[in-house]
Amino acid sequence: MSISQLQDQYRRGEITASAVLDQTYARIDSHDGEVKSFLFHTRALAYEIAGEVDARLAKGKTLPPLAGIPLGVKDNMHMSGEKTTCASKILENFQAPYDATVIARCKEALMLPIGKLNMDEFAMGSSTENSAFFPTRNPWDFSRVPGGSSGGSAASVAAGFVPLSLGSDTGGSIRQPAAFCGVTGLKPTYGRVSRYGLVAFASSLDQIGPLGRSVHDCAYLLDAISGHDARDATSANLPATQVVAHLAMSQKFLKIGIPRELIGPEIDDAVKACVESAIRWYEQQGHQIIWCDMASFSAAVATYYIIAPAEASANLSRYDGVRYGLRDKKADTLKTMIANTRGHGFGAEVKRRIILGTYVLSSGYYDAFYAKAQQVRSLITYEFQQAFQNVDVLLTPTAPTTAFAFGAHAQDPLAMYLADIATIPVNMAGLPALSLPCGFSDGLPVGMQIIGRAWDENTVMGLGHQFQLGTDYHTRVPAIGSVA
Ligand code: GLN
């Protein structure tokens, strides 16, 4: 059911929050053994909040729009008293000491937190294969990855376990799994949603956002989690968004830019065909299509894989066995304890990033790599600013391919990095971008990306919503999603 349908049923007294929870966990219990989207469940908390919702319903009180709506949460956001593992051995038994701001706001909205979702370790990866615990399967084809790093967030929505989930996006981690799993996901403008209580990967790029079955559903969650937070110094001093209200307004005619660089030979033919038919659809609705050149995009992936690891190497230095999580107890010196803890606690990809990041920040290499990357980052931002003088949004494929098979990139991490070509430039410039389903190839979903001006989630989501009013790609569900 969509959020509006659930709201209607609550309003008419046809369902109770506890019954919604019973059904949610029943479905998860029968199917998540195969999908493996959840790392663990937060039943006690969910039933406690459900009790509150039902008590208020019984008294005839009006409830916030998301009251009684189940929510899945990527396991890199703190939920007080529950674990936050980041799908890493080093935090396997770490208890969250407080609520992330997004979690506090979802609790205030009386959403029902179902559990914590699988991801690539510390959000580094594009497939969930880097989870220290197990990979998540794509509900459309169990032999394929769900994408990543928010693979659990996308798979849990695609499988019909939860209508909404929270993910985080540093270089594409909300949008690429949304594309691979046939769901909708938004990376908000940097600073739109508080990062307080989100475990840091690359702090200048990380942003939390919603995944759901439609733009309309995602808008509810964005409206609930956005808005200024004094606890995050990079949180913008702006009120919460009101995208749901905006979506009810009629769609304006827009100028849609198509970056030539992202519809070229790097993109699979089948993906290209779906995106091109979406472009024609928009043209038929009266929007103007404008081809543009974004030359700096070709340097974006290389730049990201300097800046993100550099920030990660600093952020992850706190896992030293002294203050958080795992500690090697056998070592007889402090140095060995730290080395053993980090050696055993971190997986291969996380180590690769720490080594890379430490290297590009080291004396003698800093100017050649890190400082230069910052300059290229400015160039990318500048090129977006120039483009947005002529167009209102940019439209691209979200990823060059559909979901790939497990192990496809196991021997070649660089190939996996290069597939971030369409999503990374957006994080570099801090812009909002949406991924939504725009077709299928061999039974696998294809996603397209709509990028907007900073703070212009309204336009981005409005345009996505228009597509979903006129097409049915987002309503299709994998076989596991059909309720018998
Ligand atoms: N795939 C990218 C990476 O591995 C993006 C990850 C993310 O957005 N968290 O870093």
Tab-separated table of C-alpha atoms and ligand atoms in Angstrom:
chain	number	residue	atom	x	y	z
A	1	MET	CA	0.000	0.000	0.000
A	2	SER	CA	1.049	3.558	-0.591
A	3	ILE	CA	1.408	5.947	2.343
A	4	SER	CA	-1.865	7.665	1.361
A	5	GLN	CA	-3.693	4.315	1.284
A	6	LEU	CA	-2.342	3.404	4.716
A	7	GLN	CA	-3.349	6.836	6.039
A	8	ASP	CA	-6.881	6.369	4.700
A	9	GLN	CA	-7.204	2.966	6.329
A	10	TYR	CA	-6.037	4.352	9.662
A	11	ARG	CA	-8.466	7.253	9.346
A	12	ARG	CA	-11.384	4.939	8.640
A	13	GLY	CA	-10.391	2.683	11.529
A	14	GLU	CA	-9.870	-0.306	9.214
A	15	ILE	CA	-6.415	-1.144	10.542
A	16	THR	CA	-4.453	-0.790	13.764
A	17	ALA	CA	-0.740	-0.153	14.078
A	18	SER	CA	-0.244	-3.416	15.968
A	19	ALA	CA	-1.953	-5.365	13.168
A	20	VAL	CA	0.214	-3.588	10.582
A	21	LEU	CA	3.265	-4.662	12.598
A	22	ASP	CA	2.053	-8.266	12.906
A	23	GLN	CA	1.692	-8.451	9.120
A	24	THR	CA	4.997	-6.696	8.489
A	25	TYR	CA	6.977	-9.096	10.661
A	26	ALA	CA	5.063	-12.114	9.306
A	27	ARG	CA	6.069	-11.158	5.778
A	28	ILE	CA	9.670	-10.495	6.818
A	29	ASP	CA	9.813	-13.806	8.716
A	30	SER	CA	8.627	-15.766	5.679
A	31	HIS	CA	10.696	-14.023	2.978
A	32	ASP	CA	13.699	-12.201	4.412
A	33	GLY	CA	15.504	-15.481	4.943
A	34	GLU	CA	16.029	-15.355	1.184
A	35	VAL	CA	16.374	-11.617	0.597
A	36	LYS	CA	18.465	-10.955	3.748
A	37	SER	CA	17.789	-7.235	3.856
A	38	PHE	CA	17.618	-6.843	7.649
A	39	LEU	CA	20.585	-7.286	9.982
A	40	PHE	CA	18.274	-7.348	13.002
A	41	HIS	CA	14.788	-6.272	14.049
A	42	THR	CA	13.680	-3.711	16.609
A	43	ARG	CA	10.384	-5.351	17.563
A	44	ALA	CA	10.067	-4.116	21.144
A	45	LEU	CA	10.458	-0.491	20.118
A	46	ALA	CA	8.124	-0.897	17.120
A	47	TYR	CA	5.356	-2.444	19.265
A	48	GLU	CA	5.797	0.231	21.935
A	49	ILE	CA	5.209	2.993	19.371
A	50	ALA	CA	2.369	1.001	17.755
A	51	GLY	CA	0.675	0.886	21.165
A	52	GLU	CA	0.921	4.666	21.383
A	53	VAL	CA	-0.536	5.083	17.878
A	54	ASP	CA	-3.431	2.728	18.626
A	55	ALA	CA	-4.147	4.445	21.950
A	56	ARG	CA	-4.340	7.818	20.238
A	57	LEU	CA	-6.509	6.386	17.436
A	58	ALA	CA	-8.875	4.911	20.038
A	59	LYS	CA	-9.252	8.362	21.592
A	60	GLY	CA	-10.070	9.801	18.178
A	61	LYS	CA	-6.985	12.051	18.170
A	62	THR	CA	-5.518	13.279	14.890
A	63	LEU	CA	-2.113	11.808	14.198
A	64	PRO	CA	0.967	13.056	12.308
A	65	PRO	CA	0.944	11.959	8.622
A	66	LEU	CA	3.444	9.121	9.083
A	67	ALA	CA	1.972	7.689	12.310
A	68	GLY	CA	1.818	3.904	12.165
A	69	ILE	CA	3.902	3.658	8.976
A	70	PRO	CA	6.653	0.983	9.105
A	71	LEU	CA	10.221	2.197	8.531
A	72	GLY	CA	13.465	0.347	7.798
A	73	VAL	CA	16.741	2.018	8.786
A	74	LYS	CA	20.200	1.566	7.289
A	75	ASP	CA	22.491	0.324	10.038
A	76	ASN	CA	24.714	3.408	10.103
A	77	MET	CA	22.190	5.614	11.925
A	78	HIS	CA	21.882	5.506	15.703
A	79	MET	CA	18.705	4.257	17.300
A	80	SER	CA	19.130	4.624	21.053
A	81	GLY	CA	19.604	1.312	22.889
A	82	GLU	CA	19.834	-0.736	19.682
A	83	LYS	CA	23.023	-1.776	17.910
A	84	THR	CA	24.727	0.291	15.193
A	85	THR	CA	27.055	-2.092	13.358
A	86	CYS	CA	27.677	-0.355	9.999
A	87	ALA	CA	27.833	-3.992	8.808
A	88	SER	CA	31.343	-4.121	10.281
A	89	LYS	CA	32.986	-6.589	12.671
A	90	ILE	CA	34.586	-3.674	14.460
A	91	LEU	CA	31.153	-2.403	15.590
A	92	GLU	CA	29.441	-5.807	15.791
A	93	ASN	CA	28.314	-5.290	19.388
A	94	PHE	CA	28.230	-1.509	19.536
A	95	GLN	CA	25.143	-0.043	21.240
A	96	ALA	CA	23.915	3.324	20.012
A	97	PRO	CA	24.153	5.804	22.887
A	98	TYR	CA	21.526	8.185	21.482
A	99	ASP	CA	19.043	8.704	18.647
A	100	ALA	CA	20.248	10.189	15.362
A	101	THR	CA	18.230	13.327	14.606
A	102	VAL	CA	16.457	11.546	11.728
A	103	ILE	CA	15.466	8.720	14.090
A	104	ALA	CA	14.269	11.159	16.754
A	105	ARG	CA	12.129	12.875	14.113
A	106	CYS	CA	10.709	9.583	12.807
A	107	LYS	CA	9.842	8.564	16.379
A	108	GLU	CA	8.185	11.922	16.944
A	109	ALA	CA	6.214	11.290	13.754
A	110	LEU	CA	5.158	7.966	15.366
A	111	MET	CA	6.648	5.840	12.584
A	112	LEU	CA	7.247	2.181	13.435
A	113	PRO	CA	10.992	1.287	13.295
A	114	ILE	CA	11.043	-2.302	12.009
A	115	GLY	CA	14.786	-2.956	12.174
A	116	LYS	CA	18.243	-2.095	10.890
A	117	LEU	CA	19.172	-2.832	7.301
A	118	ASN	CA	22.218	-4.410	5.690
A	119	MET	CA	24.780	-2.281	3.817
A	120	ASP	CA	28.334	-2.333	2.568
A	121	GLU	CA	30.707	-2.028	5.514
A	122	PHE	CA	30.836	1.657	6.558
A	123	ALA	CA	28.853	2.427	3.346
A	124	MET	CA	31.869	1.670	1.145
A	125	GLY	CA	30.712	-0.197	-1.930
A	126	SER	CA	27.962	-0.609	-4.492
A	127	SER	CA	26.622	-4.131	-3.922
A	128	THR	CA	26.348	-5.040	-0.169
A	129	GLU	CA	29.023	-7.650	-0.906
A	130	ASN	CA	31.254	-5.678	1.469
A	131	SER	CA	28.938	-6.320	4.432
A	132	ALA	CA	30.941	-8.219	7.059
A	133	PHE	CA	27.883	-10.372	7.783
A	134	PHE	CA	26.221	-11.455	4.522
A	135	PRO	CA	25.237	-9.999	1.165
A	136	THR	CA	21.647	-8.929	0.486
A	137	ARG	CA	19.928	-10.389	-2.588
A	138	ASN	CA	18.092	-8.419	-5.246
A	139	PRO	CA	14.373	-9.272	-4.889
A	140	TRP	CA	14.045	-9.253	-8.712
A	141	ASP	CA	16.728	-11.908	-9.168
A	142	PHE	CA	18.388	-13.631	-6.234
A	143	SER	CA	21.586	-14.235	-8.215
A	144	ARG	CA	22.142	-10.469	-8.460
A	145	VAL	CA	23.198	-7.725	-6.076
A	146	PRO	CA	20.676	-5.158	-4.813
A	147	GLY	CA	23.240	-2.398	-5.294
A	148	GLY	CA	24.817	-0.474	-2.466
A	149	SER	CA	25.781	0.704	-0.151
A	150	SER	CA	22.119	1.075	0.980
A	151	GLY	CA	21.295	-2.351	-0.540
A	152	GLY	CA	19.197	-3.460	2.435
A	153	SER	CA	17.221	-0.214	2.322
A	154	ALA	CA	16.327	-0.695	-1.362
A	155	ALA	CA	15.732	-4.484	-1.192
A	156	SER	CA	13.434	-4.215	1.857
A	157	VAL	CA	11.192	-1.746	0.005
A	158	ALA	CA	11.278	-3.747	-3.263
A	159	ALA	CA	10.385	-6.949	-1.412
A	160	GLY	CA	7.367	-5.266	0.170
A	161	PHE	CA	8.667	-5.560	3.739
A	162	VAL	CA	8.448	-1.822	4.461
A	163	PRO	CA	6.910	1.065	2.485
A	164	LEU	CA	9.760	3.418	3.416
A	165	SER	CA	13.368	3.168	4.473
A	166	LEU	CA	16.253	5.487	5.272
A	167	GLY	CA	19.525	5.278	3.374
A	168	SER	CA	22.663	7.395	3.152
A	169	ASP	CA	24.373	8.598	-0.004
A	170	THR	CA	28.025	9.634	-0.259
A	171	GLY	CA	28.592	8.835	-3.926
A	172	GLY	CA	25.325	7.221	-5.017
A	173	SER	CA	24.410	4.847	-2.204
A	174	ILE	CA	20.710	5.733	-2.148
A	175	ARG	CA	20.181	6.208	-5.881
A	176	GLN	CA	22.091	3.239	-7.338
A	177	PRO	CA	20.413	0.584	-5.120
A	178	ALA	CA	17.050	2.282	-5.752
A	179	ALA	CA	17.721	1.872	-9.500
A	180	PHE	CA	18.852	-1.767	-9.154
A	181	CYS	CA	15.805	-2.708	-7.062
A	182	GLY	CA	13.160	-0.750	-8.993
A	183	VAL	CA	12.288	1.669	-6.201
A	184	THR	CA	12.467	5.447	-5.780
A	185	GLY	CA	15.228	7.141	-3.764
A	186	LEU	CA	16.280	10.710	-3.093
A	187	LYS	CA	19.632	12.175	-2.108
A	188	PRO	CA	18.664	15.573	-0.681
A	189	THR	CA	20.754	18.726	-1.008
A	190	TYR	CA	23.816	18.565	1.281
A	191	GLY	CA	22.719	20.194	4.548
A	192	ARG	CA	18.996	19.514	4.044
A	193	VAL	CA	18.903	16.556	6.444
A	194	SER	CA	20.876	16.440	9.692
A	195	ARG	CA	23.814	14.035	9.811
A	196	TYR	CA	23.829	13.982	13.623
A	197	GLY	CA	23.953	10.324	14.609
A	198	LEU	CA	24.903	9.111	11.133
A	199	VAL	CA	28.224	7.264	11.327
A	200	ALA	CA	30.572	9.390	9.231
A	201	PHE	CA	32.128	8.039	6.022
A	202	ALA	CA	33.075	11.186	4.056
A	203	SER	CA	31.572	14.068	5.995
A	204	SER	CA	31.585	16.630	3.180
A	205	LEU	CA	29.580	14.262	0.937
A	206	ASP	CA	27.358	12.146	3.233
A	207	GLN	CA	23.638	12.831	3.184
A	208	ILE	CA	20.645	10.861	4.527
A	209	GLY	CA	17.555	10.406	2.374
A	210	PRO	CA	14.370	8.389	1.815
A	211	LEU	CA	13.689	5.285	-0.294
A	212	GLY	CA	10.137	4.201	-1.101
A	213	ARG	CA	7.813	2.868	-3.764
A	214	SER	CA	7.052	6.292	-5.224
A	215	VAL	CA	8.147	9.919	-5.220
A	216	HIS	CA	4.971	10.756	-3.312
A	217	ASP	CA	5.824	8.289	-0.527
A	218	CYS	CA	9.429	9.533	-0.355
A	219	ALA	CA	8.168	13.112	-0.075
A	220	TYR	CA	6.380	12.278	3.191
A	221	LEU	CA	9.600	10.969	4.712
A	222	LEU	CA	11.721	13.884	3.465
A	223	ASP	CA	9.231	16.368	4.925
A	224	ALA	CA	9.495	14.550	8.270
A	225	ILE	CA	13.305	14.293	8.530
A	226	SER	CA	14.470	17.576	6.928
A	227	GLY	CA	14.989	20.952	8.572
A	228	HIS	CA	17.638	22.675	10.645
A	229	ASP	CA	19.392	20.841	13.472
A	230	ALA	CA	21.688	22.747	15.820
A	231	ARG	CA	23.587	19.499	16.505
A	232	ASP	CA	24.972	19.324	12.954
A	233	ALA	CA	27.134	22.319	12.034
A	234	THR	CA	26.579	21.614	8.319
A	235	SER	CA	22.792	21.509	8.648
A	236	ALA	CA	21.285	24.408	6.691
A	237	ASN	CA	19.277	26.945	8.611
A	238	LEU	CA	16.071	26.198	6.690
A	239	PRO	CA	12.680	24.886	7.780
A	240	ALA	CA	11.536	21.362	6.895
A	241	THR	CA	10.557	20.801	3.267
A	242	GLN	CA	6.898	20.708	2.225
A	243	VAL	CA	7.249	18.544	-0.843
A	244	VAL	CA	3.991	16.624	-0.326
A	245	ALA	CA	2.053	19.896	-0.562
A	246	HIS	CA	4.105	20.914	-3.592
A	247	LEU	CA	3.300	17.663	-5.419
A	248	ALA	CA	-0.399	18.522	-5.284
A	249	MET	CA	0.243	21.603	-7.424
A	250	SER	CA	0.172	21.488	-11.203
A	251	GLN	CA	3.420	20.759	-13.047
A	252	LYS	CA	5.176	23.672	-14.782
A	253	PHE	CA	6.898	23.293	-18.157
A	254	LEU	CA	10.628	22.910	-17.599
A	255	LYS	CA	13.912	22.903	-19.440
A	256	ILE	CA	15.429	19.435	-19.028
A	257	GLY	CA	19.162	19.148	-19.715
A	258	ILE	CA	20.680	15.893	-20.948
A	259	PRO	CA	24.464	15.652	-20.359
A	260	ARG	CA	25.920	14.052	-23.490
A	261	GLU	CA	28.673	12.485	-21.356
A	262	LEU	CA	26.099	10.313	-19.597
A	263	ILE	CA	24.228	8.944	-22.545
A	264	GLY	CA	27.323	7.719	-24.438
A	265	PRO	CA	29.161	4.415	-24.865
A	266	GLU	CA	29.737	3.907	-21.096
A	267	ILE	CA	26.041	3.250	-20.721
A	268	ASP	CA	24.510	-0.150	-21.594
A	269	ASP	CA	22.251	-0.039	-24.643
A	270	ALA	CA	19.219	-1.362	-22.773
A	271	VAL	CA	19.618	1.263	-20.021
A	272	LYS	CA	20.086	3.971	-22.630
A	273	ALA	CA	16.929	2.887	-24.482
A	274	CYS	CA	14.810	3.153	-21.307
A	275	VAL	CA	16.195	6.584	-20.416
A	276	GLU	CA	15.722	7.814	-23.971
A	277	SER	CA	12.089	6.740	-23.965
A	278	ALA	CA	11.602	8.628	-20.678
A	279	ILE	CA	13.169	11.703	-22.313
A	280	ARG	CA	10.678	11.403	-25.202
A	281	TRP	CA	7.836	11.013	-22.698
A	282	TYR	CA	8.799	14.278	-21.008
A	283	GLU	CA	9.064	15.972	-24.375
A	284	GLN	CA	5.521	14.843	-25.216
A	285	GLN	CA	4.302	16.434	-21.971
A	286	GLY	CA	5.595	19.773	-23.256
A	287	HIS	CA	8.964	20.031	-21.508
A	288	GLN	CA	11.917	21.300	-23.500
A	289	ILE	CA	14.892	18.954	-23.946
A	290	ILE	CA	18.311	20.626	-24.115
A	291	TRP	CA	21.520	18.694	-24.749
A	292	CYS	CA	24.469	19.900	-22.696
A	293	ASP	CA	28.139	19.141	-22.119
A	294	MET	CA	29.509	18.418	-18.676
A	295	ALA	CA	33.194	17.896	-19.463
A	296	SER	CA	34.288	17.765	-15.810
A	297	PHE	CA	32.189	14.621	-15.204
A	298	SER	CA	34.962	12.521	-16.697
A	299	ALA	CA	37.184	13.490	-13.747
A	300	ALA	CA	34.500	13.058	-11.077
A	301	VAL	CA	35.096	9.406	-10.208
A	302	ALA	CA	38.867	9.856	-9.864
A	303	THR	CA	38.308	12.953	-7.738
A	304	TYR	CA	35.781	11.218	-5.495
A	305	TYR	CA	38.091	8.261	-4.901
A	306	ILE	CA	40.652	10.697	-3.500
A	307	ILE	CA	38.374	12.919	-1.419
A	308	ALA	CA	36.090	10.208	0.013
A	309	PRO	CA	38.924	7.897	1.165
A	310	ALA	CA	40.838	10.909	2.565
A	311	GLU	CA	37.884	11.864	4.740
A	312	ALA	CA	37.206	8.216	5.583
A	313	SER	CA	40.790	7.654	6.754
A	314	ALA	CA	40.366	10.504	9.233
A	315	ASN	CA	36.859	9.511	10.324
A	316	LEU	CA	37.720	5.843	10.820
A	317	SER	CA	40.813	6.540	12.913
A	318	ARG	CA	38.499	6.644	15.941
A	319	TYR	CA	38.038	2.840	15.799
A	320	ASP	CA	41.186	2.092	17.709
A	321	GLY	CA	39.959	-0.546	20.157
A	322	VAL	CA	40.080	1.990	22.982
A	323	ARG	CA	36.744	3.758	22.777
A	324	TYR	CA	34.396	1.859	20.462
A	325	GLY	CA	33.377	-1.703	19.756
A	326	LEU	CA	35.904	-4.461	19.161
A	327	ARG	CA	39.164	-4.690	21.145
A	328	ASP	CA	41.936	-7.249	20.816
A	329	LYS	CA	42.438	-8.375	24.427
A	330	LYS	CA	45.501	-10.558	23.901
A	331	ALA	CA	47.978	-7.909	22.770
A	332	ASP	CA	50.585	-6.850	25.322
A	333	THR	CA	51.327	-3.376	23.966
A	334	LEU	CA	49.013	-0.547	23.008
A	335	LYS	CA	50.369	-0.450	19.478
A	336	THR	CA	49.775	-4.180	18.906
A	337	MET	CA	46.306	-3.873	20.418
A	338	ILE	CA	45.397	-1.099	17.947
A	339	ALA	CA	46.980	-2.912	15.005
A	340	ASN	CA	45.246	-6.207	15.807
A	341	THR	CA	41.884	-4.584	16.488
A	342	ARG	CA	41.920	-2.705	13.199
A	343	GLY	CA	43.483	-5.620	11.335
A	344	HIS	CA	40.742	-8.032	12.412
A	345	GLY	CA	37.890	-5.550	12.665
A	346	PHE	CA	37.955	-3.932	9.222
A	347	GLY	CA	37.198	-5.723	5.958
A	348	ALA	CA	39.348	-5.566	2.817
A	349	GLU	CA	37.536	-2.683	1.102
A	350	VAL	CA	37.571	-0.491	4.231
A	351	LYS	CA	41.306	-1.145	4.622
A	352	ARG	CA	41.861	-0.263	0.969
A	353	ARG	CA	40.109	3.089	1.495
A	354	ILE	CA	42.011	3.860	4.705
A	355	ILE	CA	45.341	3.118	3.024
A	356	LEU	CA	44.411	5.139	-0.059
A	357	GLY	CA	43.118	8.051	2.019
A	358	THR	CA	46.152	8.117	4.285
A	359	TYR	CA	48.412	8.085	1.243
A	360	VAL	CA	46.745	11.019	-0.551
A	361	LEU	CA	46.877	13.097	2.635
A	362	SER	CA	50.501	12.330	3.432
A	363	SER	CA	53.196	14.959	3.219
A	364	GLY	CA	54.617	15.157	-0.286
A	365	TYR	CA	51.470	13.731	-1.885
A	366	TYR	CA	48.889	16.068	-0.415
A	367	ASP	CA	49.278	18.763	-3.079
A	368	ALA	CA	49.552	16.321	-5.955
A	369	PHE	CA	46.394	14.396	-5.045
A	370	TYR	CA	44.205	15.841	-2.327
A	371	ALA	CA	44.606	19.569	-3.083
A	372	LYS	CA	44.200	18.920	-6.809
A	373	ALA	CA	41.078	16.858	-6.192
A	374	GLN	CA	39.578	19.765	-4.247
A	375	GLN	CA	40.221	22.017	-7.235
A	376	VAL	CA	38.510	19.594	-9.604
A	377	ARG	CA	35.630	19.418	-7.146
A	378	SER	CA	35.215	23.201	-7.451
A	379	LEU	CA	35.260	22.849	-11.215
A	380	ILE	CA	32.473	20.262	-11.151
A	381	THR	CA	30.399	22.520	-8.899
A	382	TYR	CA	31.034	25.452	-11.233
A	383	GLU	CA	30.013	23.447	-14.277
A	384	PHE	CA	26.700	22.525	-12.626
A	385	GLN	CA	26.113	26.206	-11.801
A	386	GLN	CA	26.694	27.108	-15.446
A	387	ALA	CA	24.365	24.354	-16.654
A	388	PHE	CA	21.610	25.457	-14.280
A	389	GLN	CA	21.619	28.903	-15.879
A	390	ASN	CA	20.119	27.285	-18.989
A	391	VAL	CA	18.163	24.328	-17.643
A	392	ASP	CA	15.984	23.588	-14.601
A	393	VAL	CA	17.082	19.976	-14.086
A	394	LEU	CA	19.460	17.430	-15.577
A	395	LEU	CA	18.292	13.938	-16.485
A	396	THR	CA	20.671	10.946	-16.710
A	397	PRO	CA	20.701	7.177	-16.193
A	398	THR	CA	21.325	6.430	-12.499
A	399	ALA	CA	23.794	3.635	-13.242
A	400	PRO	CA	25.414	2.382	-16.480
A	401	THR	CA	23.957	-1.133	-16.087
A	402	THR	CA	21.161	-3.017	-14.381
A	403	ALA	CA	21.920	-5.093	-11.271
A	404	PHE	CA	25.020	-7.235	-11.791
A	405	ALA	CA	25.674	-10.789	-10.591
A	406	PHE	CA	27.355	-11.506	-7.254
A	407	GLY	CA	31.106	-11.607	-7.654
A	408	ALA	CA	31.050	-9.786	-11.013
A	409	HIS	CA	33.545	-7.172	-9.793
A	410	ALA	CA	35.269	-9.224	-7.106
A	411	GLN	CA	38.667	-9.149	-8.826
A	412	ASP	CA	38.421	-5.573	-10.042
A	413	PRO	CA	37.323	-2.931	-7.516
A	414	LEU	CA	38.106	-0.196	-10.057
A	415	ALA	CA	35.359	-1.460	-12.403
A	416	MET	CA	32.870	-1.082	-9.560
A	417	TYR	CA	34.170	2.453	-8.798
A	418	LEU	CA	33.772	3.500	-12.438
A	419	ALA	CA	30.088	2.565	-12.390
A	420	ASP	CA	29.515	5.539	-10.032
A	421	ILE	CA	29.992	7.905	-12.971
A	422	ALA	CA	26.449	9.354	-12.955
A	423	THR	CA	25.900	9.654	-9.219
A	424	ILE	CA	29.234	10.972	-7.913
A	425	PRO	CA	29.241	14.433	-9.580
A	426	VAL	CA	26.022	15.209	-7.677
A	427	ASN	CA	27.616	14.589	-4.256
A	428	MET	CA	30.655	16.632	-5.251
A	429	ALA	CA	28.399	19.631	-5.831
A	430	GLY	CA	26.034	18.868	-2.929
A	431	LEU	CA	22.946	18.886	-5.168
A	432	PRO	CA	19.623	17.056	-4.762
A	433	ALA	CA	19.007	14.062	-7.058
A	434	LEU	CA	16.287	11.490	-7.392
A	435	SER	CA	16.399	7.992	-8.855
A	436	LEU	CA	13.166	6.476	-10.134
A	437	PRO	CA	12.255	3.436	-12.234
A	438	CYS	CA	11.953	4.136	-15.964
A	439	GLY	CA	11.807	0.684	-17.546
A	440	PHE	CA	12.986	-2.922	-17.485
A	441	SER	CA	15.651	-4.898	-19.280
A	442	ASP	CA	15.540	-8.721	-19.128
A	443	GLY	CA	13.216	-8.505	-16.140
A	444	LEU	CA	15.533	-6.175	-14.210
A	445	PRO	CA	14.583	-2.600	-13.314
A	446	VAL	CA	16.289	0.415	-14.910
A	447	GLY	CA	16.537	3.710	-13.045
A	448	MET	CA	16.890	7.292	-14.225
A	449	GLN	CA	18.244	10.216	-12.262
A	450	ILE	CA	16.854	13.751	-12.028
A	451	ILE	CA	19.343	16.293	-10.671
A	452	GLY	CA	18.252	19.752	-9.490
A	453	ARG	CA	19.573	23.061	-8.240
A	454	ALA	CA	20.607	23.203	-4.595
A	455	TRP	CA	17.523	23.296	-2.307
A	456	ASP	CA	15.191	22.607	-5.231
A	457	GLU	CA	13.851	19.207	-4.136
A	458	ASN	CA	10.401	20.511	-5.118
A	459	THR	CA	11.240	20.686	-8.826
A	460	VAL	CA	13.172	17.407	-8.855
A	461	MET	CA	10.446	15.486	-7.068
A	462	GLY	CA	7.656	17.269	-8.941
A	463	LEU	CA	9.072	16.114	-12.246
A	464	GLY	CA	9.547	12.563	-10.944
A	465	HIS	CA	5.995	12.547	-9.605
A	466	GLN	CA	4.639	13.640	-12.990
A	467	PHE	CA	6.361	10.626	-14.587
A	468	GLN	CA	4.866	8.280	-12.009
A	469	LEU	CA	1.371	9.689	-12.565
A	470	GLY	CA	1.721	8.843	-16.257
A	471	THR	CA	3.601	5.512	-16.152
A	472	ASP	CA	3.442	2.305	-14.119
A	473	TYR	CA	7.082	1.160	-13.804
A	474	HIS	CA	7.159	2.075	-10.109
A	475	THR	CA	4.052	0.006	-9.360
A	476	ARG	CA	5.535	-3.263	-10.613
A	477	VAL	CA	6.740	-5.683	-7.969
A	478	PRO	CA	9.027	-8.709	-8.088
A	479	ALA	CA	7.479	-12.174	-7.701
A	480	ILE	CA	8.381	-12.150	-4.029
A	481	GLY	CA	6.449	-8.888	-3.741
A	482	SER	CA	3.128	-10.369	-4.820
A	483	VAL	CA	1.120	-11.334	-1.791
A	484	ALA	CA	-0.341	-14.808	-2.257
B	1	GLN	N1	29.864	3.333	-4.382
B	1	GLN	C1	30.429	4.471	-3.724
B	1	GLN	C2	31.546	4.036	-2.809
B	1	GLN	O1	31.823	2.892	-2.755
B	1	GLN	C3	29.376	5.252	-3.011
B	1	GLN	C4	29.077	4.772	-1.643
B	1	GLN	C5	28.141	5.657	-0.896
B	1	GLN	O2	27.465	6.509	-1.474
B	1	GLN	N2	28.117	5.499	0.410
B	1	GLN	O3	32.131	4.818	-2.125
